[in-house]
mmCIF file of C-alpha atoms in Angstrom:
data_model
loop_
_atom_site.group_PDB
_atom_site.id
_atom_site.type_symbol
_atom_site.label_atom_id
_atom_site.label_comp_id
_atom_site.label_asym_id
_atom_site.label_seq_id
_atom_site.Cartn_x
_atom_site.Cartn_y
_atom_site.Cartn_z
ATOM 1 C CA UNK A 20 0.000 0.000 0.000
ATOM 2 C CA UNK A 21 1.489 3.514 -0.797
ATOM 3 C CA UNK A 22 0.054 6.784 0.569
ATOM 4 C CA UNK A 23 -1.334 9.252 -2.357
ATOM 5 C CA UNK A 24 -1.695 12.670 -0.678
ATOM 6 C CA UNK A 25 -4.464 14.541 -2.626
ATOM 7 C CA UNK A 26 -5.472 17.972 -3.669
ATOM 8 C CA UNK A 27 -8.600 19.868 -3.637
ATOM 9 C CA UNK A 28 -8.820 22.404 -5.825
ATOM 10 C CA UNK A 29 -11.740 23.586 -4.801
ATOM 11 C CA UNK A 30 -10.555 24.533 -1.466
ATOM 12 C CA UNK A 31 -6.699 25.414 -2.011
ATOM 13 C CA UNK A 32 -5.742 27.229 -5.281
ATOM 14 C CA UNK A 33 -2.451 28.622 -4.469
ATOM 15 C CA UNK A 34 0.897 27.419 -4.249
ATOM 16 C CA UNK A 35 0.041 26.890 -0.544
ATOM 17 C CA UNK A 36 -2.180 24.241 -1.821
ATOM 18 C CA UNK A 37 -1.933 21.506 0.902
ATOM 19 C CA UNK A 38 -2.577 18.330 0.215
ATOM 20 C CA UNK A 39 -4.416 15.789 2.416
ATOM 21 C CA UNK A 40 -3.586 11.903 3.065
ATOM 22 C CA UNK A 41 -6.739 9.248 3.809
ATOM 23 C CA UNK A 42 -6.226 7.729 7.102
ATOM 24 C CA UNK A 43 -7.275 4.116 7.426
ATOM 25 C CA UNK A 44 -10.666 4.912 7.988
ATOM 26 C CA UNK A 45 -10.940 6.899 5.548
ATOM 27 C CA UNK A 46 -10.220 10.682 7.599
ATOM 28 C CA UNK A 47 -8.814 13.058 5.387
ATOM 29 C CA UNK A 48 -5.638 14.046 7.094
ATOM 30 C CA UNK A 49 -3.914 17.406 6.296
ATOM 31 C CA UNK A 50 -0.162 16.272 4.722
ATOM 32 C CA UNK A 51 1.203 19.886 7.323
ATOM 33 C CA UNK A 52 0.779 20.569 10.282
ATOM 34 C CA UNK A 53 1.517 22.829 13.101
ATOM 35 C CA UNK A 54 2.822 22.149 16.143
ATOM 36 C CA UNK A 55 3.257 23.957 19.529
ATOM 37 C CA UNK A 56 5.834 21.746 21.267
ATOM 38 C CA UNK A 57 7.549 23.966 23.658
ATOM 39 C CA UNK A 58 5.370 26.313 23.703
ATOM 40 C CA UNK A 59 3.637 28.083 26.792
ATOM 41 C CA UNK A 60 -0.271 29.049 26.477
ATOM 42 C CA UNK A 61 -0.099 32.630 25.010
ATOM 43 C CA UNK A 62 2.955 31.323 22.470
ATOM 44 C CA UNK A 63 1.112 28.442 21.216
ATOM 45 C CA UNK A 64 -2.357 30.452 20.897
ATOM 46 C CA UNK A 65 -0.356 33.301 18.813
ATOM 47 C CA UNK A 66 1.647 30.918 16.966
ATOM 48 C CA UNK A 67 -1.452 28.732 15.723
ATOM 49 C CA UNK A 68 -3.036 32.139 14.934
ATOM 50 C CA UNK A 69 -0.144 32.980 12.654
ATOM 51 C CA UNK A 70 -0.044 29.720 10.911
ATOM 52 C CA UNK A 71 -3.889 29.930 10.196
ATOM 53 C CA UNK A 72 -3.304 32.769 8.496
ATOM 54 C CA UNK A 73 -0.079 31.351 6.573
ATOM 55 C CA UNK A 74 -2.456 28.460 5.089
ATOM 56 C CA UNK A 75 -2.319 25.583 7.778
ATOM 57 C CA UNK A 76 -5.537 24.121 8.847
ATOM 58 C CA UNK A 77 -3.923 20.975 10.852
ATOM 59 C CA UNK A 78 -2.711 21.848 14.018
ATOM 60 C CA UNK A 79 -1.120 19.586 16.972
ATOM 61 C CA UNK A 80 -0.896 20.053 20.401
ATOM 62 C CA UNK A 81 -0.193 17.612 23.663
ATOM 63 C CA UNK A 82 -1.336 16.727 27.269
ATOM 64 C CA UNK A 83 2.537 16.813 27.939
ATOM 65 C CA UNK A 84 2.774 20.627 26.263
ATOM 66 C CA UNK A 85 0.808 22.264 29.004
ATOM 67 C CA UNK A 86 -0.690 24.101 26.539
ATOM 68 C CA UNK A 87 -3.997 23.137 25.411
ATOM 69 C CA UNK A 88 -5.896 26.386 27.131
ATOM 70 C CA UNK A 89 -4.390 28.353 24.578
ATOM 71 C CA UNK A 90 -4.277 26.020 21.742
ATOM 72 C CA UNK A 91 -8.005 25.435 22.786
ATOM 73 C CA UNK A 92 -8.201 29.536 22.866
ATOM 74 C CA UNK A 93 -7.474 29.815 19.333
ATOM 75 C CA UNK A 94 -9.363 26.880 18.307
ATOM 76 C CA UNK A 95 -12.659 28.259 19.378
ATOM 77 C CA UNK A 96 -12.041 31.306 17.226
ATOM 78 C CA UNK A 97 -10.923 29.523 14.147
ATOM 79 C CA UNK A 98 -14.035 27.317 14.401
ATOM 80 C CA UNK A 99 -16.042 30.459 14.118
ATOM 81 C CA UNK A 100 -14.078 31.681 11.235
ATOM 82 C CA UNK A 101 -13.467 29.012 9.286
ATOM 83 C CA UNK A 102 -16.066 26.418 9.922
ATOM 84 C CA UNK A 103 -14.956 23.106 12.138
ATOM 85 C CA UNK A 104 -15.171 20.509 8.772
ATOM 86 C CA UNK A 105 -12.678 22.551 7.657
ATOM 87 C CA UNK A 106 -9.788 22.066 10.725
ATOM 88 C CA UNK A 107 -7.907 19.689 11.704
ATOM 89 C CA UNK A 108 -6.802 18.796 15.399
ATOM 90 C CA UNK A 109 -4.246 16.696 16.618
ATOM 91 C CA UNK A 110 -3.372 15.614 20.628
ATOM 92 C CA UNK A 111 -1.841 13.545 22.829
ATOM 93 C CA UNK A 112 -1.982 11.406 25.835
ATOM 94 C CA UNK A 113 1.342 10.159 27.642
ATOM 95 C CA UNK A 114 2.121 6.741 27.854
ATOM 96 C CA UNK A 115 1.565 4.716 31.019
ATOM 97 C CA UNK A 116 4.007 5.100 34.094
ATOM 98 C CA UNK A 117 5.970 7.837 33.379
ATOM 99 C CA UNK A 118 6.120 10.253 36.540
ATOM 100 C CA UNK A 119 4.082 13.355 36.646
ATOM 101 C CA UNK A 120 2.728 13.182 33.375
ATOM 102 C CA UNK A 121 -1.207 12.387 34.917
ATOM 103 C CA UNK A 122 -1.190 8.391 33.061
ATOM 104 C CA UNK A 123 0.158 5.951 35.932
ATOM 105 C CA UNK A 124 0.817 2.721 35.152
ATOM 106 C CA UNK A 125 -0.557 -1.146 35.804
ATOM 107 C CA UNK A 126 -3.459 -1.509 37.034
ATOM 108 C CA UNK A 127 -4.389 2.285 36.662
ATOM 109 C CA UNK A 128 -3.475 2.393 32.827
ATOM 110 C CA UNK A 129 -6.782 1.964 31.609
ATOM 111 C CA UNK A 130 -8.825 4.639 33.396
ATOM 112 C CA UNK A 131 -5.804 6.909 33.443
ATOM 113 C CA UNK A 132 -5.962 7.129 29.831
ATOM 114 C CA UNK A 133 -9.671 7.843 29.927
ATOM 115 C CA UNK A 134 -9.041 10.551 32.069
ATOM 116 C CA UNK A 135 -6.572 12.059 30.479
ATOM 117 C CA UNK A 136 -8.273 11.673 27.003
ATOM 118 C CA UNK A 137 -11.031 13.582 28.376
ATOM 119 C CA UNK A 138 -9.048 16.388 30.046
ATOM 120 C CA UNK A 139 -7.534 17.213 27.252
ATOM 121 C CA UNK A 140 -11.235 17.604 25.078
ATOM 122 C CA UNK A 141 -11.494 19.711 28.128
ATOM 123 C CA UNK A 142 -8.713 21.758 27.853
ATOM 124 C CA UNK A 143 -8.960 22.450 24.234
ATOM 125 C CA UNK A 144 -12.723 23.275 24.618
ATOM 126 C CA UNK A 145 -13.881 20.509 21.968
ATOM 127 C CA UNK A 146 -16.233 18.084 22.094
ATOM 128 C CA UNK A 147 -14.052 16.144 19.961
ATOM 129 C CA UNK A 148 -10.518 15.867 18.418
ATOM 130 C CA UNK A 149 -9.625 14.353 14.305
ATOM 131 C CA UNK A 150 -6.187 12.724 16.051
ATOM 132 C CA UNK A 151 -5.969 11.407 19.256
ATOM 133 C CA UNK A 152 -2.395 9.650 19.578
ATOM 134 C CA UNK A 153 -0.424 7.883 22.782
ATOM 135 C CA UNK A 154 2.293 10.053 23.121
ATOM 136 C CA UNK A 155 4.608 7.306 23.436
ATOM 137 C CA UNK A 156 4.820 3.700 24.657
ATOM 138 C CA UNK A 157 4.712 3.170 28.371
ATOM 139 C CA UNK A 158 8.229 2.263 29.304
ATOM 140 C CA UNK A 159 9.364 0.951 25.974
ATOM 141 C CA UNK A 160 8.201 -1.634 24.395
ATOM 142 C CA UNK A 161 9.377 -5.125 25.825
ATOM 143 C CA UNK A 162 7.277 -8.145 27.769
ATOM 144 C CA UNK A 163 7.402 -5.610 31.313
ATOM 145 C CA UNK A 164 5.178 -3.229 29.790
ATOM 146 C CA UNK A 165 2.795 -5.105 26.610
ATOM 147 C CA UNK A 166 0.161 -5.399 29.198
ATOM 148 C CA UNK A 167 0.167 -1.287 29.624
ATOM 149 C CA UNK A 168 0.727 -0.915 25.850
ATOM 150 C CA UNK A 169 -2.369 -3.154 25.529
ATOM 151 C CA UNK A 170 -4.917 -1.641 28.003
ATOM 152 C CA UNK A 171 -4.333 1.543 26.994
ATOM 153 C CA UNK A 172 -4.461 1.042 23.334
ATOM 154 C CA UNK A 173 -8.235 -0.582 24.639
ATOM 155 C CA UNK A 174 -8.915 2.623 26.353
ATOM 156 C CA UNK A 175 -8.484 4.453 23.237
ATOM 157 C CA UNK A 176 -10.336 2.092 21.191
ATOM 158 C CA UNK A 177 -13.060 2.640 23.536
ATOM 159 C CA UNK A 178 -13.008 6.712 23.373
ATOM 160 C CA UNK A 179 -12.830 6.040 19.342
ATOM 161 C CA UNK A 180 -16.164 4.220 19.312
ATOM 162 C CA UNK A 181 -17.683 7.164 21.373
ATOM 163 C CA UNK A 182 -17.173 9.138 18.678
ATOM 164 C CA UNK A 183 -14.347 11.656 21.059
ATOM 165 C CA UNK A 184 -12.014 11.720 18.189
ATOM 166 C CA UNK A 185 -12.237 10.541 14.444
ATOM 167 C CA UNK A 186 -9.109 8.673 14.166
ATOM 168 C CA UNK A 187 -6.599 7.131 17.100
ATOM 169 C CA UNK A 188 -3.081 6.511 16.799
ATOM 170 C CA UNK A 189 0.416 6.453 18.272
ATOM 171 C CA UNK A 190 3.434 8.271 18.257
ATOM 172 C CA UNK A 191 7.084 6.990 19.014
ATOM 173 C CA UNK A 192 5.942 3.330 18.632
ATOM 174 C CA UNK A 193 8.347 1.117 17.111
ATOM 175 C CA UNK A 194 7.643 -2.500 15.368
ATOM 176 C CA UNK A 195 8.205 -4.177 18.731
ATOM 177 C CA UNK A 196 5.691 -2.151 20.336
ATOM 178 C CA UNK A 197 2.837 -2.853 17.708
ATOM 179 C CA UNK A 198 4.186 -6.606 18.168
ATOM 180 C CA UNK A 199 2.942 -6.037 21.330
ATOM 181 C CA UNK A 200 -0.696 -3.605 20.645
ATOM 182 C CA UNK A 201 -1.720 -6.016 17.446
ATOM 183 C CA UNK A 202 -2.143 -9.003 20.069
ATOM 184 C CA UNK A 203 -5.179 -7.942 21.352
ATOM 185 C CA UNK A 204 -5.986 -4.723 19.178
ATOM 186 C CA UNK A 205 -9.622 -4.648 17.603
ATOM 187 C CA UNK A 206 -8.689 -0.591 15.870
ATOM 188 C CA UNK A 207 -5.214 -0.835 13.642
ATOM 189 C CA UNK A 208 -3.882 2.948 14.557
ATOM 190 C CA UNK A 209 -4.617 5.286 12.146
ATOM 191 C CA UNK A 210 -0.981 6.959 12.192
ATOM 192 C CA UNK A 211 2.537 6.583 14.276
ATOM 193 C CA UNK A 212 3.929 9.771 14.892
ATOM 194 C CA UNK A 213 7.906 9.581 14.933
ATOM 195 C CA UNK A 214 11.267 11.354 14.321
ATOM 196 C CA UNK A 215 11.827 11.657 10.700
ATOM 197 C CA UNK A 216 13.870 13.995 8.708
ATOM 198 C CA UNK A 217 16.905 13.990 6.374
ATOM 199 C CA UNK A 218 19.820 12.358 7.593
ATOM 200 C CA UNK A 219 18.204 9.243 8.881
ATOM 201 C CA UNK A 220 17.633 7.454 5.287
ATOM 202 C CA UNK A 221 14.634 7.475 3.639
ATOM 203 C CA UNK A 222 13.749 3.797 5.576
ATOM 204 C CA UNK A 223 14.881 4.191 9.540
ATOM 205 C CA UNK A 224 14.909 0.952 11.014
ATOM 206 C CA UNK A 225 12.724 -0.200 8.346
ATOM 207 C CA UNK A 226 9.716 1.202 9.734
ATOM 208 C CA UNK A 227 8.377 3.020 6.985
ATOM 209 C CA UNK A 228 8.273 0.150 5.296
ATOM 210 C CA UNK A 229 6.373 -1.895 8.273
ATOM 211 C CA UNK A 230 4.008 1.329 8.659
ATOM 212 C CA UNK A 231 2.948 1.072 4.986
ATOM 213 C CA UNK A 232 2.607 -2.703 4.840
ATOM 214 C CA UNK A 233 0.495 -2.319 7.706
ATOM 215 C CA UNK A 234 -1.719 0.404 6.753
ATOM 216 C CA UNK A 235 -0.545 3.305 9.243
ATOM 217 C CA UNK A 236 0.479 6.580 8.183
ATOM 218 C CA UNK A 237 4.357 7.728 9.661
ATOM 219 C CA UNK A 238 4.102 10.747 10.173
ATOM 220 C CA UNK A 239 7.130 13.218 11.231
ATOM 221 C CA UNK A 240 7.742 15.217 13.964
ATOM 222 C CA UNK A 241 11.186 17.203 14.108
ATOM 223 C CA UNK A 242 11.533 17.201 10.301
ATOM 224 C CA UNK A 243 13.975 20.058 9.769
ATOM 225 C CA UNK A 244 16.586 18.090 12.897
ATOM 226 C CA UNK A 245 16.149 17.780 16.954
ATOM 227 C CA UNK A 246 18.720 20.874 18.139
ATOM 228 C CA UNK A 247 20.533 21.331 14.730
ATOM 229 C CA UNK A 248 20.531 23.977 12.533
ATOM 230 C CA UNK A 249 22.215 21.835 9.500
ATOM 231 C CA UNK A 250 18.971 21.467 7.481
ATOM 232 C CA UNK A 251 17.863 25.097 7.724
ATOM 233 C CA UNK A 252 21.535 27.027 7.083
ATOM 234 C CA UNK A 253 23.600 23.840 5.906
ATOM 235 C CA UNK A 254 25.074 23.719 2.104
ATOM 236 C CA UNK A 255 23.409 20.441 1.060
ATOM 237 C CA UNK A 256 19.738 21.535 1.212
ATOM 238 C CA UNK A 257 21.006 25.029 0.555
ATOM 239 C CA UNK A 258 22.680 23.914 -2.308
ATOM 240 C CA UNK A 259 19.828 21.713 -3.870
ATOM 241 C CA UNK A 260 17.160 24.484 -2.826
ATOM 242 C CA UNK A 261 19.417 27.237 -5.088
ATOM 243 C CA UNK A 262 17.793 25.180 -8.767
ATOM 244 C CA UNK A 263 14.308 25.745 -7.175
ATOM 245 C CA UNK A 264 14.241 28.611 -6.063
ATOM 246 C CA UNK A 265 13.868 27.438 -1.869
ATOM 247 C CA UNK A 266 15.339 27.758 0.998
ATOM 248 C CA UNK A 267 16.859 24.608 2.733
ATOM 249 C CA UNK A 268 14.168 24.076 5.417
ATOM 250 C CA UNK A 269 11.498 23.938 2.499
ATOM 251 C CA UNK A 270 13.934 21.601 0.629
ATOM 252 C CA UNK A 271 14.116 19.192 3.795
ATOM 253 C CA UNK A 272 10.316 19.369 4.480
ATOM 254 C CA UNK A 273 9.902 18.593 0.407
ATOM 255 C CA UNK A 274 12.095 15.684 0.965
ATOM 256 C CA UNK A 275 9.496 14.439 3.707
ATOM 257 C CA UNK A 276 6.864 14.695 1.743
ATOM 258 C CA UNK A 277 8.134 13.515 -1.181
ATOM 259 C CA UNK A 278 8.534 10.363 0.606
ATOM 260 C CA UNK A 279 4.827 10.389 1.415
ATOM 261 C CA UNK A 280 4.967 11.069 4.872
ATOM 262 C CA UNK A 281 3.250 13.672 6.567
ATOM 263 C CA UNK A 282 4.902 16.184 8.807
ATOM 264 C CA UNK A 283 4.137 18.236 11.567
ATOM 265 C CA UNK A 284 6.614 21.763 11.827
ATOM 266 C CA UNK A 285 6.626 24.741 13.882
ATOM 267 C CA UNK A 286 7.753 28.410 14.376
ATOM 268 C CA UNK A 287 6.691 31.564 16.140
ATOM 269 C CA UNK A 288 7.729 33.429 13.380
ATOM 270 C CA UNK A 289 4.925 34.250 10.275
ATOM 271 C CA UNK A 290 7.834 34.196 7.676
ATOM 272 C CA UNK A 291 8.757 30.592 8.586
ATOM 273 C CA UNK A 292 5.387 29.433 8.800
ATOM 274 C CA UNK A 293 4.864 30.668 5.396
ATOM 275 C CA UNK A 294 7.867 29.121 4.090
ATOM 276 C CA UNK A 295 6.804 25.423 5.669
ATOM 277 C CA UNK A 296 3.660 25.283 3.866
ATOM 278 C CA UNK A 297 4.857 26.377 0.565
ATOM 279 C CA UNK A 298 5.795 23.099 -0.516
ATOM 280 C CA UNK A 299 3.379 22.281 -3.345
ATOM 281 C CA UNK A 300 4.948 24.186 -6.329
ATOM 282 C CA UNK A 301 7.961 22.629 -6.590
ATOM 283 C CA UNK A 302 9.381 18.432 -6.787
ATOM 284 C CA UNK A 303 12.856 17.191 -6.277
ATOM 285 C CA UNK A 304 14.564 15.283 -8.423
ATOM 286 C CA UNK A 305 15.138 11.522 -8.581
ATOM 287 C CA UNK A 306 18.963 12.485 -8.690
ATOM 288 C CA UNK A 307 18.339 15.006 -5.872
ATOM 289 C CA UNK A 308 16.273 12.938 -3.532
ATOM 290 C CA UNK A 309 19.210 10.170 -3.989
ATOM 291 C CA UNK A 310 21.504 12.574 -2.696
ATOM 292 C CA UNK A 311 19.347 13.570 0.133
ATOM 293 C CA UNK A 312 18.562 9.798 1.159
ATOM 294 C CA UNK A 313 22.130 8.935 1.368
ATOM 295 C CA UNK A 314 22.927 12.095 4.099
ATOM 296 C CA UNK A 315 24.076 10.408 7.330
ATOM 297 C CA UNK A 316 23.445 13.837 9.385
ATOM 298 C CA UNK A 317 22.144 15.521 10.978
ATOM 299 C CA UNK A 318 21.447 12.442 13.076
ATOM 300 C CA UNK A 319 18.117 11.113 14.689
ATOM 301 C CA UNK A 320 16.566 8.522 15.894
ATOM 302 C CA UNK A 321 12.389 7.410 15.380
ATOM 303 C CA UNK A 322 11.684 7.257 18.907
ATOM 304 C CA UNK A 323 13.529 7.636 22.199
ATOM 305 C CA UNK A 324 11.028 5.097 23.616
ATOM 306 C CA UNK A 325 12.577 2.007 21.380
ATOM 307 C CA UNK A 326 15.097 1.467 18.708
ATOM 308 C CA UNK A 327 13.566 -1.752 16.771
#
């Protein structure tokens, strides 16, 4: 199975066009989003604010980000303005048993995750999210913790059939943790949410490949590096971007894409937010996108949760 991302012309007819991927069952998914990681409550409402206006209509947030009152803040507005069929929101729940995070673990996994799957509808003012995604796998992913990995995942499955968010899936999960969830799962996770961006191959660990075969989007977080600058000021992406006429971030998001994986950026600055969306006018070449997949930094791994 291979992702298609597709266009609406009818809604986007710019070169911001943004494409959207179908989700297992069937959601329409849009291929950019924006994130708010690090973010405090008046940064994240001011920076989704900005990227509305810059085109994005996908926009991700977390339990973990301690943000959601002002992600929820903006939300509420954009709803009124643009209609809710046409937005797309994306959050998180930790995984089970890490301290302070609100999720313990064993035998409180299960209504934990309720809980916290509710606070954050809550938080964000919703009565309902498109993405709902474990944040991570509780502990790693090994024979200690498959019994969390599993009740939660059934927690989840049991918001999704209340109709409290349109697709669930995972993030940081690698194939020994869905070893693990496809045991007893009844839902197959709509998307896995890792580390992904140039430098790491085009095929990490060979998930991208599993993903695919299985019928789960990848989707990246961190595309443009985790605490490098390389892929925004370095001469490879610099370099290629010079023949099209973009910059090297928009050349390393492009390179995401082009892989058909959907990403998820971020910046408090309109300029950049502009930039990361205006992917749709241009396509590497084969010759290009060789030389891209064989870059061996900046480094990165999928998930700091597992490794395989």
């Amino acid at each position: 199975m291979r992702f298609i991302f597709l266009v609406s012309a009818a809604v986007y007819a710019s070169a911001k066009a943004v494409p959207t991927v179908t989700l297992n069952n069937k959601v329409q998914m849009p291929v950019v989003s924006a994130g708010t990681w690090q973010y405090n409550n008046s940064v994240a409402q001011q920076s989704c604010v900005d990227a509305l206006a810059a085109g994005f209509t996908h926009f991700d947030t977390a339990h973990d980000y301690n943000n959601q009152e002002g992600v929820g803040a903006f939300f509420k507005d954009a709803v009124a303005s643009k209609g809710r069929a046409n937005l797309f929101l994306t959050s998180k729940v930790p995984g089970c048993g890490v301290p302070g995070q609100g999720v313990r673990g064993g035998a409180h996994c299960y209504n934990d995750t309720v809980s916290v799957f509710q606070e954050n509808l809550k938080q964000l003012q919703v009565a309902f999210v498109d993405l709902m995604l474990i944040h991570f796998p509780p502990g790693g992913c090994n024979a200690l913790t498959c019994g969390e990995i599993q009740s939660q995942w059934k927690a989840f499955e049991d918001m999704y059939a209340q109709n409290l968010s349109r697709a669930i899936g995972v993030s940081n999960y690698c194939q020994s943790c869905f070893s693990c969830l496809f045991k007893t799962a009844k839902t197959v996770p709509a998307v896995n949410q890792v580390q992904y961006h140039i430098g790491m191959g085009a095929d990490p660990i060979g998930l991208h490949t599993y993903l695919t075969q299985k019928g789960i989007v990848m989707q990246a977080y961190s595309p443009l590096g985790d605490g490098s600058s390389e892929l925004i000021t370095g001469n490879l992406t610099n370099g290629i971007g010079k023949k099209y006429g973009k910059s090297g971030a928009q050349v390393a998001l492009k390179w995401i894409v082009q892989h058909s994986v959907p990403l998820s950026t971020k910046s408090t600055k309109p300029k950049n937010l502009a930039s990361d969306i205006d992917l749709f006018d241009f396509t590497l070449s084969a010759s290009d996108m060789a030389t891209l997949d064989a870059a061996t930094s900046p480094a990165g791994k999928v998930s700091f949760m597992c490794t395989k």
